[in-house]
XYZ file of C-alpha atoms in Angstrom:
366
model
C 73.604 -70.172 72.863
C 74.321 -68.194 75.684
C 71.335 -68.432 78.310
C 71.618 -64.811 78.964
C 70.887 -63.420 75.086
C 67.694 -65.429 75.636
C 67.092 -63.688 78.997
C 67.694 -60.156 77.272
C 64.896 -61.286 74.533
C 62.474 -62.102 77.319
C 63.101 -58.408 78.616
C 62.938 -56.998 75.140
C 59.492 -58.928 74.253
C 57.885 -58.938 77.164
C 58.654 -56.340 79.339
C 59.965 -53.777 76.936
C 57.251 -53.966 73.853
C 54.869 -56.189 75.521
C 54.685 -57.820 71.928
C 51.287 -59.556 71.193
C 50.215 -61.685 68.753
C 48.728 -59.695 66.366
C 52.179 -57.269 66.321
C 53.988 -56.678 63.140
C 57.733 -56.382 64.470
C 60.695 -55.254 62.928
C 63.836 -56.256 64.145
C 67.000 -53.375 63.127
C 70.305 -55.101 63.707
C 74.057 -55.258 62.855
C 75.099 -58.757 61.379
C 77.151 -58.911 64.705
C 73.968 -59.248 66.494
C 72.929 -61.785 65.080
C 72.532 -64.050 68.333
C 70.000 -61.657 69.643
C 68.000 -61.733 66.460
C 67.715 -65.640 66.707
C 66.619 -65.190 70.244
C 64.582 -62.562 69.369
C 62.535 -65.240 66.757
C 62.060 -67.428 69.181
C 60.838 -65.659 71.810
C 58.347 -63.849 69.092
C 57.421 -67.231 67.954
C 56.179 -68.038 71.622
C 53.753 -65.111 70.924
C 52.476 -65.489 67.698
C 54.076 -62.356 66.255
C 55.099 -61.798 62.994
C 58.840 -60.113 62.805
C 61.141 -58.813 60.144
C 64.538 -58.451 60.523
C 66.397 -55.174 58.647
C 70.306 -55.826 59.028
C 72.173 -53.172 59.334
C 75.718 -53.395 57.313
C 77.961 -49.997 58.560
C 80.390 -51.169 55.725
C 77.826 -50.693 52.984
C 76.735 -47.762 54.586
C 80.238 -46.423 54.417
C 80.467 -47.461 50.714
C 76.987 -45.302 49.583
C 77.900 -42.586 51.716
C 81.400 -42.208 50.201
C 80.539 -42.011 46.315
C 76.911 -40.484 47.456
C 76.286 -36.537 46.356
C 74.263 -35.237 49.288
C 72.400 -33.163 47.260
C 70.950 -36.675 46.170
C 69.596 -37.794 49.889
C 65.940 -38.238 50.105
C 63.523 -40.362 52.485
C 63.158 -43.901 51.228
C 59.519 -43.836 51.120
C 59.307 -47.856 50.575
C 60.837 -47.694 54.139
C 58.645 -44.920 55.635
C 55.772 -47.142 54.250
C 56.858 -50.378 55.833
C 56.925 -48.530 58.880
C 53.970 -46.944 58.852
C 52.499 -50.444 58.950
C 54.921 -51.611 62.098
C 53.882 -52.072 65.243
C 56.886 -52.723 66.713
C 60.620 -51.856 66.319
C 63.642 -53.421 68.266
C 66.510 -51.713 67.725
C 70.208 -53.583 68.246
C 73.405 -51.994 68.317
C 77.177 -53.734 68.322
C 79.924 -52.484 66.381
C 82.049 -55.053 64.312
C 83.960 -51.904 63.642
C 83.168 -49.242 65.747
C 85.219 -46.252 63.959
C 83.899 -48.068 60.517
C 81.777 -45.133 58.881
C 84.416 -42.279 60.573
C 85.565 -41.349 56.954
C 82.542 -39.739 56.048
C 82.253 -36.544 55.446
C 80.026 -33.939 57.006
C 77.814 -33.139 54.512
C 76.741 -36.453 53.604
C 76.249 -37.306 57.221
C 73.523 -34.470 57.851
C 72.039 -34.730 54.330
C 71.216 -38.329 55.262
C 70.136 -37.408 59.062
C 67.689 -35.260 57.581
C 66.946 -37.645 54.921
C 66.091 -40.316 57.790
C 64.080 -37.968 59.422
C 60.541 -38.969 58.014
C 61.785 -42.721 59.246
C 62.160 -41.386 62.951
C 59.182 -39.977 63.183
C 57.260 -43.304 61.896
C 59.293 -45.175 63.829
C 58.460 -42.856 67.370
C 54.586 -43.741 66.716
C 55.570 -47.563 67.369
C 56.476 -49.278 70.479
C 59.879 -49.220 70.123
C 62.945 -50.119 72.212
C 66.613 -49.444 71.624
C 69.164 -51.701 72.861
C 73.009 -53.312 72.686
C 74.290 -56.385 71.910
C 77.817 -56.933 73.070
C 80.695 -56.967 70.749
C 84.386 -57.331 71.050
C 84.707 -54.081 69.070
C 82.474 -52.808 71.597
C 84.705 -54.260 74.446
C 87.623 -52.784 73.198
C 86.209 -49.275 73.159
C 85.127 -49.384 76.599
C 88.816 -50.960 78.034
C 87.197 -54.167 78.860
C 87.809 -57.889 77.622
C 85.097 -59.435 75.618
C 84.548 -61.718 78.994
C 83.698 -58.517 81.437
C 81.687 -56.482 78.430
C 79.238 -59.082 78.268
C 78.780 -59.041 81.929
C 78.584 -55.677 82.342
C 76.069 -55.511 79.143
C 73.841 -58.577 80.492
C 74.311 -57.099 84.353
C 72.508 -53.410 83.207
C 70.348 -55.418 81.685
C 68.436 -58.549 83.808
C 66.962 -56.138 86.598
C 63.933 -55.657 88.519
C 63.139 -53.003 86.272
C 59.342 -52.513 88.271
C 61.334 -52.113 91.316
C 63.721 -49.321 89.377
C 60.500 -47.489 88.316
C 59.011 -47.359 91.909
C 62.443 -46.490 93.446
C 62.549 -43.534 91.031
C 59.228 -42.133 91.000
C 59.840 -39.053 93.707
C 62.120 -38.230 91.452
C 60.460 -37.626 88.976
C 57.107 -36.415 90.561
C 59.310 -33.437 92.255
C 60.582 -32.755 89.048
C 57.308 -32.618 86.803
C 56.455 -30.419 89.698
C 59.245 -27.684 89.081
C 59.312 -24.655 87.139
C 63.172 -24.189 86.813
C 65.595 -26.985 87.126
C 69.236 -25.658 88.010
C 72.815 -27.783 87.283
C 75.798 -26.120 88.432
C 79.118 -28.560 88.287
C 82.439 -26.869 89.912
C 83.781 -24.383 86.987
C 82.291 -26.457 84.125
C 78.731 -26.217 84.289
C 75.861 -23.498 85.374
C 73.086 -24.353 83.659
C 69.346 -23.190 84.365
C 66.762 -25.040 82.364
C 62.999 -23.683 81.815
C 60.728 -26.945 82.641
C 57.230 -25.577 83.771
C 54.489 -27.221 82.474
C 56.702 -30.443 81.147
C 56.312 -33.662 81.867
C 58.992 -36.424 82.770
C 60.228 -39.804 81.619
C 60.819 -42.104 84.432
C 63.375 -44.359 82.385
C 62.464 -47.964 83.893
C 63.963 -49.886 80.468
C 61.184 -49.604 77.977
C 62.275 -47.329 75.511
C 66.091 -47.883 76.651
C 67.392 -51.302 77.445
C 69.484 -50.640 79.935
C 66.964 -48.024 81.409
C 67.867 -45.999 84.763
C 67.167 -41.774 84.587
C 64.802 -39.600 85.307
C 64.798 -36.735 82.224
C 62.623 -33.948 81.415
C 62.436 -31.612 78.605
C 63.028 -27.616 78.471
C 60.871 -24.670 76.537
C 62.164 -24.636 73.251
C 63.734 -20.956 74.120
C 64.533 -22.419 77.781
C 68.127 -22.878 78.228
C 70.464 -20.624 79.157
C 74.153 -20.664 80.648
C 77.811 -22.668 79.632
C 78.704 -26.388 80.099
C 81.810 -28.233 79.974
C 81.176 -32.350 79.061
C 83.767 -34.507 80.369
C 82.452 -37.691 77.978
C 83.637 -37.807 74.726
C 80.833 -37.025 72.181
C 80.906 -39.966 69.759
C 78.950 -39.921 66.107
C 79.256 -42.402 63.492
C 82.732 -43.662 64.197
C 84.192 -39.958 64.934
C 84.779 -38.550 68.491
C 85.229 -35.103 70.399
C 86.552 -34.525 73.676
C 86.197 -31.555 76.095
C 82.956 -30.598 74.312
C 82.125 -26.693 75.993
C 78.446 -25.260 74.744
C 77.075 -21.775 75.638
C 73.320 -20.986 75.787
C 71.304 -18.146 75.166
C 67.454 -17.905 75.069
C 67.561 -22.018 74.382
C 70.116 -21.822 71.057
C 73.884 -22.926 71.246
C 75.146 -19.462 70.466
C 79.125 -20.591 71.078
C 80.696 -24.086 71.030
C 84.184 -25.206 71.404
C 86.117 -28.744 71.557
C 89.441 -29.688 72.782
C 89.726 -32.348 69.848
C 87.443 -33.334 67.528
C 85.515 -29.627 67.337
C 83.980 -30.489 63.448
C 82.291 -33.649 64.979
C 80.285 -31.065 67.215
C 80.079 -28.815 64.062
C 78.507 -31.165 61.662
C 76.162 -31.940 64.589
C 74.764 -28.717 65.362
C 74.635 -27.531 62.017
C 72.471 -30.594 60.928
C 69.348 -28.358 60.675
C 67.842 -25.677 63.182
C 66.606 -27.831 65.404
C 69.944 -29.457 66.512
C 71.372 -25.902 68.328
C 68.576 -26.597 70.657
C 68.093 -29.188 73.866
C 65.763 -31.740 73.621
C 66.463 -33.335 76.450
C 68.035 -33.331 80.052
C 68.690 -36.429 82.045
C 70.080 -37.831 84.990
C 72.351 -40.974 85.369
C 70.431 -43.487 87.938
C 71.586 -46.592 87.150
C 74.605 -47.665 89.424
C 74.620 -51.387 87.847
C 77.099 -49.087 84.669
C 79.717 -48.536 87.594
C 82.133 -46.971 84.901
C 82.578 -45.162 81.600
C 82.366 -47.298 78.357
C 82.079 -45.072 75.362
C 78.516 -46.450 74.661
C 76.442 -43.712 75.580
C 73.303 -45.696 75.882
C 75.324 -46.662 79.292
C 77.050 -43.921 79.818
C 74.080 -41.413 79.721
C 72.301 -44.234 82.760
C 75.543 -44.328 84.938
C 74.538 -42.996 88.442
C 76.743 -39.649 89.149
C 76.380 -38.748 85.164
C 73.809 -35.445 83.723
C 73.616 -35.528 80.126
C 72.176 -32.823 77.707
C 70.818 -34.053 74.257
C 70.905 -31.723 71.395
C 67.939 -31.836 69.280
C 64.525 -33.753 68.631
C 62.628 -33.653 72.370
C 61.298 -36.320 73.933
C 58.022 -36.327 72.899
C 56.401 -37.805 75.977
C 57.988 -34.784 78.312
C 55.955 -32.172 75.966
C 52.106 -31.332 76.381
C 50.197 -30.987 73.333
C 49.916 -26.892 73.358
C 53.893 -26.266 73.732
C 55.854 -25.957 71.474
C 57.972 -29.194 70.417
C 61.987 -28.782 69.165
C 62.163 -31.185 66.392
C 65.670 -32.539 64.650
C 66.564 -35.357 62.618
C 69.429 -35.922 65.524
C 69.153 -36.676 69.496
C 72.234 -36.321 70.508
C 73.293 -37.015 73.976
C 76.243 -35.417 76.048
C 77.411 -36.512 78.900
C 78.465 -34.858 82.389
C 80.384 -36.968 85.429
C 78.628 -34.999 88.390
C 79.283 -37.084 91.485
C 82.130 -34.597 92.488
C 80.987 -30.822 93.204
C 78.068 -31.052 91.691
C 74.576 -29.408 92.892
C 71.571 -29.928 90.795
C 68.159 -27.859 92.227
C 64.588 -27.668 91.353
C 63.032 -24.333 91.885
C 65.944 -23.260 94.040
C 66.113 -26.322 96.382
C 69.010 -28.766 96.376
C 67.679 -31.928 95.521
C 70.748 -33.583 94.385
C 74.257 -33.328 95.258
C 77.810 -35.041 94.549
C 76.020 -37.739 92.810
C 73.482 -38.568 95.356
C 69.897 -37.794 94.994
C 68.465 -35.797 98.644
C 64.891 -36.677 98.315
C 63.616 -40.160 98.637
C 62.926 -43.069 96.116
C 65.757 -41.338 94.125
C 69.040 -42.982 95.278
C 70.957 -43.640 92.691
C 70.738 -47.556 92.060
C 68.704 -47.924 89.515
C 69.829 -51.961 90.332
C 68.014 -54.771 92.060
């Protein structure tokens, strides 16, 4: 085996979950992980823990979801149960497929988002960690060879990730500081997010593997103005490009897409919580030096924003504000390292890609 699959299930059990010996772990992976997963038991054998392994299979997926009626979706309470009694929950993606569950229709995909809700909310209560094992499917959605996906994958991944935290931490202290957080990108973006009183996630790889950005949370009725994403949004297999969203009093009021525009439909309609932004982020993590079509790398690149319809990040919200909650989080994604100003309560802290206040530079790397 690969030395470096046993050096990402180091990071994943000890640094990530910080896995102990009494810790019931489940493991949720593709059958194309299933390198990882090995690694995974032995490195959980080292520590006495006691793991579980659910595989994921998107073609059997595709297959239920196909002849499914959505009016039939519920929670799978066996599941929510098993859960319940989790301690902690690796999560491993890598597509054999990656456009394997795109015939699916709408319906059935946000009847069983909502039906998996009750699981995401057990599953938030655990440590939990959410990470990628590379594929060749993967590689050849990102324009790379199997060869440089791995290295780019294992790269983001074997980091001084203490030294990321510390680098980042003005950051994100000036930012649970501010009131109004401002992102204004050429034509395409003029954003003004309500953020006082929030709190902020200083992503050092815990609950992402690759971490690297600094995110905060607006009022649920704290968003206002029009963004253009220059990412692709991608969502079980199906993709849209040139993604615009308009904002008024924290609801998408007006959405448009250059291709693809019922991907963003069947994602905002999804249930009332999915119009709303549970999340805003910025891309610290220069080791993701271009644009793969993964977002959990694409939302870390340094010189990226992203915007994440849906359930908040539960960390970023005190315990007497209001919370948005969604069976989706779905991240979009912003290149600002050209004409782009980002300011906290009026000052420019961050401009072209480059932070302008210390500890915040960008590398999110060793």
């Amino acid at each position: 085996m690969d030395d470096r699959i046993r050096r990402h299930a180091r990071v994943l059990v000890d640094h990530c979950t910080d896995v102990a010996s009494e810790d019931d772990v489940e493991i949720r992976a593709p059958t194309a992980a299933e390198d990882l997963v090995v690694a995974l038991y032995e490195a959980l054998g080292r520590r006495g823990a006691r793991p579980t392994t659910v595989w994921r299979n998107p073609r059997a997926t595709r297959a239920y979801a196909r002849e499914m009626d959505p009016d039939d979706y519920r929670p799978k309470e066996h599941r929510v149960a098993a859960l319940a009694a989790t301690d902690v929950v690796i999560l491993i993606k890598g597509a054999r497929n990656a456009s394997e569950t795109s015939d699916v229709d709408g319906e059935a995909r946000q009847a069983a988002s909502r039906a998996k809700e009750p699981l995401l909310r057990e599953r938030l209560d655990t440590r939990w960690v959410i990470t990628q094992h590379p594929t060749a499917a993967d590689a050849q959605r990102a324009g790379l060879s199997t060869a440089a996906w791995r290295s780019l994958v294992y790269d983001a991944v074997d980091r001084d990730w203490a030294a990321v935290r510390e680098r980042q931490e003005q950051v994100a202290d000036r930012l649970a500081a501010a009131d109004e957080v401002r992102v204004v990108i050429g034509d395409d973006a003029d954003l003004r997010f309500d953020v006082a009183g929030m709190g902020t996630y200083n992503d050092a790889g815990r609950e992402n593997m690759p971490g690297g950005e600094v995110a905060t949370v607006p009022a649920v009725d704290g968003v206002e103005g029009e963004i253009r994403f220059d990412h692709p949004l991608r969502r079980g297999g199906r993709e849209a490009e040139g993604v615009r969203l308009a904002f008024e009093a924290g609801r998408v009021v007006d959405y448009a897409a250059e291709r693809g525009e019922d991907v963003v439909e069947d994602l905002i309609e999804t249930d009332a919580g999915a119009r709303r932004v549970g999340e805003l982020g910025i891309g610290t993590n220069r080791g993701v030096d271009r644009v793969t079509g993964n977002v959990l790398f694409d939302e870390k690149a340094a010189g990226t924003v992203h915007v994440a319809l849906g359930d908040a990040l539960s960390e970023c919200v005190p315990e007497d504000r209001d919370e948005n909650e969604s069976a989706v989080h779905a991240d979009l994604i912003r290149g600002a390292g050209e004409d782009a100003r980002i300011a906290f309560d009026g000052e420019t802290v961050y401009r072209d890609g480059e932070f302008l206040i210390g500890g915040g530079d960008g590398s999110g790397s060793d």
